[in-house]
């Protein structure tokens, strides 16, 4: 039996984020977006609130919550600024989540308290310039030399690739195309041979840093291997199953924000002697938007519930991510239309939702890749 009512923790988190965001996010989001400024100090404040280690157990300094609370936190942050939601989700799900799922006790004790409080900001490196969805053909290699591995190559489109304090990096330790030929490493900032590269100049999500990570004869001790040598790709696919719920939640926040702004504006905007919400053309748009948002929400919380139960969510996570991300694009598009000419200006929030939403159909597996995953899982049955 699935219970979709918000629990007390979810209500507390939503209220806390709204109060925090009114002071620390909303007044600055346009400036951050215009200047592509990554507000790293903001995430340290979010760490103090427990939002950078939502799923991390309390014994490692985290909040110790489940996926229901996590989805709520991402969605509420993303309503305020999707860039902030994206960075928070990437830190939690990818870097921190990978170490939590596959790290040794020693690795967890060393890294999770710093990540959960955001004393250290996390990055996660899988994608490369020539291998996006085709990750098994990655070119970054790790060559063994005694107790060490020597990493050479580059990763791109990495959230916090420049400003991150620690990264989980997947490198090839076997043959090209071998799903058991890749290994995950924890690499700290300041390790000789590891540096951040060029920052991307982006359409949307401009206050979330996206950059290269470059490895030139980077020497990493074998104690920094996550799990077994050769298991990096398999681990990554499991990490992405949960990560897709994060992007679905990010999409939900964008769609809810765009819908709420559209409802409010449609009631306030007067044309022909009445509010535009009275016109069927507008009210039907709002009806479609609200229905899509509600359907996305149900899919996301179903996936979150299954994840909380420790069940495999490959299918449900892909479905939620695919549907919610497309809804974010559709709803933000209609929001711009409802706002008319004002929707095309930066004076109102919907143009930013419109730009930010597109990333959700691309990051952590494109919509097309989600369809492949969904079809494969459905055909297994």
CSV table of C-alpha atoms in Angstrom, one decimal:
chain,number,residue,atom,x,y,z
A,1,UNK,CA,0.0,0.0,0.0
A,2,UNK,CA,1.5,3.3,-1.1
A,3,UNK,CA,0.9,6.4,1.1
A,4,UNK,CA,1.3,9.6,-0.8
A,5,UNK,CA,0.5,11.9,2.1
A,6,UNK,CA,3.4,14.1,3.2
A,7,UNK,CA,4.8,12.9,6.6
A,8,UNK,CA,5.8,15.3,9.3
A,9,UNK,CA,9.5,15.3,8.2
A,10,UNK,CA,8.5,16.2,4.6
A,11,UNK,CA,6.3,19.1,5.9
A,12,UNK,CA,9.1,20.3,8.1
A,13,UNK,CA,11.7,20.2,5.3
A,14,UNK,CA,9.3,22.0,2.9
A,15,UNK,CA,8.7,24.8,5.4
A,16,UNK,CA,12.4,25.1,6.3
A,17,UNK,CA,13.4,25.4,2.6
A,18,UNK,CA,10.8,28.0,1.9
A,19,UNK,CA,11.9,30.1,4.9
A,20,UNK,CA,15.6,29.6,4.0
A,21,UNK,CA,15.1,30.3,0.3
A,22,UNK,CA,13.2,33.5,0.8
A,23,UNK,CA,16.4,35.0,2.4
A,24,UNK,CA,19.2,33.1,0.8
A,25,UNK,CA,18.1,32.1,-2.7
A,26,UNK,CA,15.3,34.1,-4.2
A,27,UNK,CA,16.9,37.5,-3.9
A,28,UNK,CA,20.0,36.4,-5.7
A,29,UNK,CA,18.9,33.9,-8.3
A,30,UNK,CA,18.7,36.3,-11.2
A,31,UNK,CA,22.2,37.7,-10.5
A,32,UNK,CA,23.6,34.1,-10.2
A,33,UNK,CA,21.9,33.1,-13.4
A,34,UNK,CA,23.0,36.2,-15.3
A,35,UNK,CA,26.6,35.9,-14.2
A,36,UNK,CA,26.8,32.1,-14.2
A,37,UNK,CA,28.0,32.4,-10.6
A,38,UNK,CA,28.2,29.2,-8.6
A,39,UNK,CA,27.3,30.0,-4.9
A,40,UNK,CA,29.4,27.4,-3.2
A,41,UNK,CA,28.9,29.1,0.2
A,42,UNK,CA,25.1,28.5,-0.1
A,43,UNK,CA,25.7,24.8,-0.2
A,44,UNK,CA,27.7,24.9,3.0
A,45,UNK,CA,24.6,26.6,4.6
A,46,UNK,CA,22.4,23.8,3.1
A,47,UNK,CA,24.8,21.4,4.7
A,48,UNK,CA,24.2,23.0,8.1
A,49,UNK,CA,20.5,22.3,7.5
A,50,UNK,CA,21.1,18.6,6.8
A,51,UNK,CA,20.2,18.9,3.1
A,52,UNK,CA,23.6,17.8,1.7
A,53,UNK,CA,23.5,14.4,3.4
A,54,UNK,CA,19.7,13.7,3.4
A,55,UNK,CA,20.2,9.9,2.8
A,56,UNK,CA,23.4,9.6,4.9
A,57,UNK,CA,22.8,7.8,8.2
A,58,UNK,CA,23.2,9.9,11.3
A,59,UNK,CA,26.3,7.9,12.5
A,60,UNK,CA,28.1,9.5,9.5
A,61,UNK,CA,26.8,13.0,10.2
A,62,UNK,CA,23.9,12.9,7.8
A,63,UNK,CA,20.2,13.5,8.3
A,64,UNK,CA,19.3,9.8,8.1
A,65,UNK,CA,16.1,10.4,6.0
A,66,UNK,CA,14.6,8.3,3.2
A,67,UNK,CA,13.7,9.0,-0.4
A,68,UNK,CA,10.4,10.6,0.4
A,69,UNK,CA,12.1,13.4,2.3
A,70,UNK,CA,14.9,13.5,-0.3
A,71,UNK,CA,12.4,14.0,-3.2
A,72,UNK,CA,10.6,16.7,-1.2
A,73,UNK,CA,13.8,18.6,-0.5
A,74,UNK,CA,15.0,18.5,-4.2
A,75,UNK,CA,11.5,19.6,-5.5
A,76,UNK,CA,11.2,22.5,-3.0
A,77,UNK,CA,14.7,23.8,-3.7
A,78,UNK,CA,14.1,23.5,-7.5
A,79,UNK,CA,10.9,25.6,-7.2
A,80,UNK,CA,13.2,28.4,-5.9
A,81,UNK,CA,16.1,27.8,-8.3
A,82,UNK,CA,16.5,24.7,-10.3
A,83,UNK,CA,20.3,25.2,-10.4
A,84,UNK,CA,20.4,24.9,-6.7
A,85,UNK,CA,18.2,21.7,-6.8
A,86,UNK,CA,20.5,20.3,-9.5
A,87,UNK,CA,23.7,20.8,-7.5
A,88,UNK,CA,22.2,19.6,-4.3
A,89,UNK,CA,20.9,16.4,-6.0
A,90,UNK,CA,24.2,15.7,-7.8
A,91,UNK,CA,26.1,16.0,-4.5
A,92,UNK,CA,23.7,13.8,-2.6
A,93,UNK,CA,22.9,11.1,-5.2
A,94,UNK,CA,26.1,10.7,-7.1
A,95,UNK,CA,29.3,11.4,-5.2
A,96,UNK,CA,27.9,10.9,-1.7
A,97,UNK,CA,25.5,8.2,-2.7
A,98,UNK,CA,28.3,6.2,-4.5
A,99,UNK,CA,30.5,6.2,-1.4
A,100,UNK,CA,27.6,5.4,0.9
A,101,UNK,CA,26.5,2.4,-1.3
A,102,UNK,CA,29.9,0.9,-2.1
A,103,UNK,CA,32.6,2.4,0.2
A,104,UNK,CA,34.4,0.5,2.9
A,105,UNK,CA,33.7,1.4,6.5
A,106,UNK,CA,37.0,3.3,6.5
A,107,UNK,CA,36.1,5.2,3.4
A,108,UNK,CA,32.7,6.0,4.8
A,109,UNK,CA,34.1,7.3,8.1
A,110,UNK,CA,36.7,9.4,6.2
A,111,UNK,CA,34.4,11.0,3.6
A,112,UNK,CA,30.7,10.9,4.5
A,113,UNK,CA,30.9,13.3,7.5
A,114,UNK,CA,32.6,15.9,5.3
A,115,UNK,CA,30.2,15.4,2.4
A,116,UNK,CA,27.0,15.2,4.6
A,117,UNK,CA,27.8,18.6,6.1
A,118,UNK,CA,29.2,20.0,2.8
A,119,UNK,CA,32.5,20.9,4.4
A,120,UNK,CA,33.5,19.1,1.2
A,121,UNK,CA,31.5,19.4,-2.0
A,122,UNK,CA,31.3,16.3,-4.1
A,123,UNK,CA,31.6,15.6,-7.9
A,124,UNK,CA,31.1,12.4,-9.9
A,125,UNK,CA,32.8,11.6,-13.1
A,126,UNK,CA,31.5,9.2,-15.7
A,127,UNK,CA,30.7,11.2,-18.8
A,128,UNK,CA,33.5,12.0,-21.3
A,129,UNK,CA,33.8,14.2,-24.4
A,130,UNK,CA,33.2,11.2,-26.8
A,131,UNK,CA,31.3,8.9,-24.5
A,132,UNK,CA,28.1,10.2,-23.0
A,133,UNK,CA,25.5,7.4,-23.0
A,134,UNK,CA,28.1,5.0,-24.4
A,135,UNK,CA,30.0,5.0,-21.1
A,136,UNK,CA,31.5,1.5,-21.7
A,137,UNK,CA,33.8,2.9,-24.3
A,138,UNK,CA,35.4,5.5,-22.1
A,139,UNK,CA,38.9,6.7,-22.8
A,140,UNK,CA,40.0,7.6,-19.3
A,141,UNK,CA,42.3,4.8,-18.1
A,142,UNK,CA,43.8,3.7,-14.8
A,143,UNK,CA,47.0,1.7,-15.1
A,144,UNK,CA,48.2,-0.3,-12.1
A,145,UNK,CA,51.7,0.4,-10.7
A,146,UNK,CA,52.3,-1.5,-7.5
A,147,UNK,CA,50.0,-0.1,-4.8
A,148,UNK,CA,48.9,2.8,-7.0
A,149,UNK,CA,46.8,3.4,-10.1
A,150,UNK,CA,47.9,6.1,-12.6
A,151,UNK,CA,44.9,7.9,-14.1
A,152,UNK,CA,45.0,9.6,-17.5
A,153,UNK,CA,42.1,11.2,-19.4
A,154,UNK,CA,39.3,13.7,-19.1
A,155,UNK,CA,35.7,13.9,-18.0
A,156,UNK,CA,33.2,16.5,-19.1
A,157,UNK,CA,29.8,17.9,-18.2
A,158,UNK,CA,30.7,17.2,-14.6
A,159,UNK,CA,28.6,19.0,-11.9
A,160,UNK,CA,31.2,20.7,-9.6
A,161,UNK,CA,34.1,19.5,-11.8
A,162,UNK,CA,36.1,22.6,-11.0
A,163,UNK,CA,34.9,23.5,-7.5
A,164,UNK,CA,34.4,20.0,-6.0
A,165,UNK,CA,36.6,19.0,-3.1
A,166,UNK,CA,36.4,15.3,-3.8
A,167,UNK,CA,35.3,13.3,-6.8
A,168,UNK,CA,34.2,9.7,-7.5
A,169,UNK,CA,35.8,9.0,-10.9
A,170,UNK,CA,35.1,6.0,-13.1
A,171,UNK,CA,38.2,4.9,-15.2
A,172,UNK,CA,38.9,2.0,-17.5
A,173,UNK,CA,41.1,-0.8,-16.0
A,174,UNK,CA,40.2,-3.4,-18.5
A,175,UNK,CA,39.3,-3.8,-22.2
A,176,UNK,CA,37.2,-1.2,-24.1
A,177,UNK,CA,33.5,-2.1,-24.1
A,178,UNK,CA,33.9,-4.6,-21.2
A,179,UNK,CA,31.3,-3.7,-18.5
A,180,UNK,CA,33.5,-5.3,-15.9
A,181,UNK,CA,36.6,-3.4,-17.2
A,182,UNK,CA,36.0,-0.1,-15.3
A,183,UNK,CA,36.8,0.9,-11.7
A,184,UNK,CA,35.6,3.6,-9.4
A,185,UNK,CA,38.1,5.8,-7.5
A,186,UNK,CA,37.8,8.5,-4.8
A,187,UNK,CA,40.1,11.3,-5.9
A,188,UNK,CA,40.6,14.4,-3.6
A,189,UNK,CA,41.2,17.9,-4.9
A,190,UNK,CA,44.9,18.7,-4.7
A,191,UNK,CA,46.0,15.3,-5.8
A,192,UNK,CA,48.9,15.9,-8.2
A,193,UNK,CA,47.8,15.4,-11.8
A,194,UNK,CA,44.1,16.1,-11.1
A,195,UNK,CA,42.6,19.5,-11.9
A,196,UNK,CA,39.4,21.2,-13.0
A,197,UNK,CA,39.1,22.3,-16.6
A,198,UNK,CA,36.9,24.5,-18.7
A,199,UNK,CA,33.5,25.6,-17.3
A,200,UNK,CA,30.6,25.2,-19.7
A,201,UNK,CA,28.6,28.2,-20.9
A,202,UNK,CA,25.1,26.9,-20.7
A,203,UNK,CA,21.5,27.7,-21.8
A,204,UNK,CA,20.1,27.0,-18.4
A,205,UNK,CA,21.1,25.7,-14.9
A,206,UNK,CA,23.6,28.5,-15.1
A,207,UNK,CA,24.2,28.8,-11.3
A,208,UNK,CA,25.1,25.1,-11.1
A,209,UNK,CA,28.7,24.6,-12.1
A,210,UNK,CA,29.4,22.2,-15.0
A,211,UNK,CA,33.1,21.7,-15.9
A,212,UNK,CA,35.8,19.3,-17.1
A,213,UNK,CA,37.9,17.2,-14.9
A,214,UNK,CA,41.4,16.4,-16.2
A,215,UNK,CA,43.8,13.7,-15.2
A,216,UNK,CA,47.4,13.7,-16.2
A,217,UNK,CA,49.5,10.9,-14.6
A,218,UNK,CA,47.3,11.3,-11.5
A,219,UNK,CA,48.6,8.8,-8.9
A,220,UNK,CA,45.8,7.3,-6.7
A,221,UNK,CA,46.4,4.7,-4.0
A,222,UNK,CA,44.6,1.4,-4.1
A,223,UNK,CA,42.9,2.3,-0.8
A,224,UNK,CA,40.9,4.8,-2.9
A,225,UNK,CA,39.2,2.2,-5.0
A,226,UNK,CA,35.5,1.9,-4.4
A,227,UNK,CA,34.4,-1.7,-4.1
A,228,UNK,CA,36.3,-4.2,-6.3
A,229,UNK,CA,38.5,-3.4,-9.3
A,230,UNK,CA,36.3,-3.9,-12.4
A,231,UNK,CA,33.0,-3.1,-10.7
A,232,UNK,CA,32.9,0.6,-11.4
A,233,UNK,CA,30.5,0.5,-14.3
A,234,UNK,CA,28.1,-1.9,-12.6
A,235,UNK,CA,28.2,0.3,-9.5
A,236,UNK,CA,27.5,3.4,-11.6
A,237,UNK,CA,24.4,1.9,-13.2
A,238,UNK,CA,23.0,1.2,-9.7
A,239,UNK,CA,23.9,4.7,-8.6
A,240,UNK,CA,22.1,6.1,-11.6
A,241,UNK,CA,18.9,4.1,-10.8
A,242,UNK,CA,18.6,6.3,-7.6
A,243,UNK,CA,20.0,9.4,-9.4
A,244,UNK,CA,17.1,9.3,-11.9
A,245,UNK,CA,14.7,9.7,-9.0
A,246,UNK,CA,16.6,12.8,-8.1
A,247,UNK,CA,16.3,14.3,-11.6
A,248,UNK,CA,12.6,13.4,-11.6
A,249,UNK,CA,12.3,15.3,-8.4
A,250,UNK,CA,14.2,18.2,-9.9
A,251,UNK,CA,11.8,18.1,-12.9
A,252,UNK,CA,8.8,18.1,-10.5
A,253,UNK,CA,10.0,21.2,-8.7
A,254,UNK,CA,10.4,23.0,-12.0
A,255,UNK,CA,7.0,22.0,-13.2
A,256,UNK,CA,5.3,22.8,-9.9
A,257,UNK,CA,7.0,26.2,-9.8
A,258,UNK,CA,6.0,27.0,-13.4
A,259,UNK,CA,2.4,25.9,-12.7
A,260,UNK,CA,2.1,27.9,-9.4
A,261,UNK,CA,3.4,31.0,-11.2
A,262,UNK,CA,1.0,30.5,-14.1
A,263,UNK,CA,-2.0,30.1,-11.8
A,264,UNK,CA,-1.2,33.2,-9.9
A,265,UNK,CA,-0.5,35.3,-13.0
A,266,UNK,CA,-3.6,34.1,-14.7
A,267,UNK,CA,-5.7,35.4,-11.8
A,268,UNK,CA,-4.0,38.7,-11.7
A,269,UNK,CA,-3.7,39.5,-15.5
A,270,UNK,CA,-6.7,41.4,-16.8
A,271,UNK,CA,-7.8,41.4,-20.5
A,272,UNK,CA,-11.1,42.3,-21.9
A,273,UNK,CA,-12.4,43.2,-18.5
A,274,UNK,CA,-11.7,40.0,-16.7
A,275,UNK,CA,-8.8,37.8,-15.5
A,276,UNK,CA,-7.3,35.6,-18.2
A,277,UNK,CA,-8.0,32.6,-16.0
A,278,UNK,CA,-11.7,33.0,-17.0
A,279,UNK,CA,-10.8,32.3,-20.7
A,280,UNK,CA,-11.2,28.6,-21.7
A,281,UNK,CA,-8.0,28.7,-23.7
A,282,UNK,CA,-6.0,29.5,-20.5
A,283,UNK,CA,-8.0,27.4,-18.1
A,284,UNK,CA,-7.6,24.3,-20.2
A,285,UNK,CA,-3.8,24.9,-20.3
A,286,UNK,CA,-3.8,25.0,-16.5
A,287,UNK,CA,-5.9,21.9,-16.4
A,288,UNK,CA,-3.5,19.9,-18.6
A,289,UNK,CA,-0.5,21.3,-16.7
A,290,UNK,CA,-1.9,20.4,-13.3
A,291,UNK,CA,-2.8,16.9,-14.4
A,292,UNK,CA,0.7,16.3,-15.8
A,293,UNK,CA,2.3,17.5,-12.6
A,294,UNK,CA,0.1,15.2,-10.5
A,295,UNK,CA,0.9,12.2,-12.7
A,296,UNK,CA,4.6,12.9,-12.5
A,297,UNK,CA,4.4,13.3,-8.7
A,298,UNK,CA,2.7,9.9,-8.3
A,299,UNK,CA,5.3,8.2,-10.4
A,300,UNK,CA,8.1,9.8,-8.5
A,301,UNK,CA,6.8,8.9,-5.0
A,302,UNK,CA,6.1,5.4,-6.2
A,303,UNK,CA,9.7,5.0,-7.2
A,304,UNK,CA,10.8,6.6,-3.9
A,305,UNK,CA,8.7,4.2,-1.9
A,306,UNK,CA,10.2,1.2,-3.7
A,307,UNK,CA,13.7,2.6,-3.1
A,308,UNK,CA,12.9,3.0,0.6
A,309,UNK,CA,11.9,-0.6,0.7
A,310,UNK,CA,15.3,-1.6,-0.8
A,311,UNK,CA,13.7,-2.8,-4.0
A,312,UNK,CA,15.2,-2.5,-7.5
A,313,UNK,CA,13.9,0.7,-9.2
A,314,UNK,CA,15.5,0.4,-12.6
A,315,UNK,CA,12.1,0.5,-14.4
A,316,UNK,CA,10.3,2.8,-12.0
A,317,UNK,CA,13.2,5.3,-11.8
A,318,UNK,CA,13.6,5.4,-15.5
A,319,UNK,CA,9.8,5.9,-16.0
A,320,UNK,CA,9.6,8.7,-13.4
A,321,UNK,CA,12.7,10.4,-14.8
A,322,UNK,CA,11.5,10.2,-18.4
A,323,UNK,CA,8.0,11.3,-17.8
A,324,UNK,CA,8.7,14.0,-15.2
A,325,UNK,CA,11.5,15.6,-17.3
A,326,UNK,CA,9.3,15.8,-20.4
A,327,UNK,CA,6.5,17.3,-18.2
A,328,UNK,CA,8.9,19.9,-16.9
A,329,UNK,CA,9.6,21.0,-20.4
A,330,UNK,CA,5.9,20.9,-21.4
A,331,UNK,CA,4.6,22.8,-18.4
A,332,UNK,CA,7.3,25.5,-18.4
A,333,UNK,CA,6.7,25.9,-22.2
A,334,UNK,CA,2.9,26.5,-21.5
A,335,UNK,CA,3.8,28.8,-18.6
A,336,UNK,CA,5.7,31.1,-20.9
A,337,UNK,CA,2.7,31.0,-23.3
A,338,UNK,CA,0.3,32.0,-20.5
A,339,UNK,CA,2.6,34.9,-19.5
A,340,UNK,CA,2.7,36.1,-23.1
A,341,UNK,CA,5.3,38.7,-23.9
A,342,UNK,CA,6.2,39.0,-20.2
A,343,UNK,CA,7.0,35.2,-20.2
A,344,UNK,CA,9.8,36.0,-22.7
A,345,UNK,CA,11.4,38.5,-20.3
A,346,UNK,CA,13.7,37.9,-17.3
A,347,UNK,CA,11.3,40.0,-15.1
A,348,UNK,CA,9.2,36.9,-14.4
A,349,UNK,CA,10.4,33.5,-13.3
A,350,UNK,CA,8.9,31.3,-16.0
A,351,UNK,CA,11.6,32.0,-18.7
A,352,UNK,CA,14.2,30.6,-16.3
A,353,UNK,CA,12.1,27.5,-15.6
A,354,UNK,CA,11.8,27.1,-19.4
A,355,UNK,CA,15.6,27.3,-19.9
A,356,UNK,CA,16.4,25.1,-16.9
A,357,UNK,CA,13.9,22.4,-17.7
A,358,UNK,CA,15.6,21.2,-20.9
A,359,UNK,CA,18.6,19.8,-18.9
A,360,UNK,CA,16.3,17.3,-17.2
A,361,UNK,CA,15.6,15.5,-20.4
A,362,UNK,CA,19.4,15.1,-21.0
A,363,UNK,CA,21.2,14.7,-17.6
A,364,UNK,CA,21.7,11.3,-16.0
A,365,UNK,CA,20.5,9.6,-19.2
A,366,UNK,CA,18.6,11.2,-22.0
A,367,UNK,CA,14.9,10.6,-22.6
A,368,UNK,CA,15.9,8.3,-25.4
A,369,UNK,CA,18.1,6.3,-23.1
A,370,UNK,CA,15.3,6.1,-20.6
A,371,UNK,CA,13.0,4.6,-23.3
A,372,UNK,CA,15.7,1.9,-24.0
A,373,UNK,CA,15.9,1.1,-20.3
A,374,UNK,CA,12.1,1.0,-19.9
A,375,UNK,CA,11.6,-1.1,-23.0
A,376,UNK,CA,14.3,-3.6,-21.9
A,377,UNK,CA,12.8,-3.9,-18.4
A,378,UNK,CA,9.2,-4.3,-19.8
A,379,UNK,CA,10.3,-6.9,-22.3
A,380,UNK,CA,12.0,-9.0,-19.5
A,381,UNK,CA,8.5,-9.5,-18.1
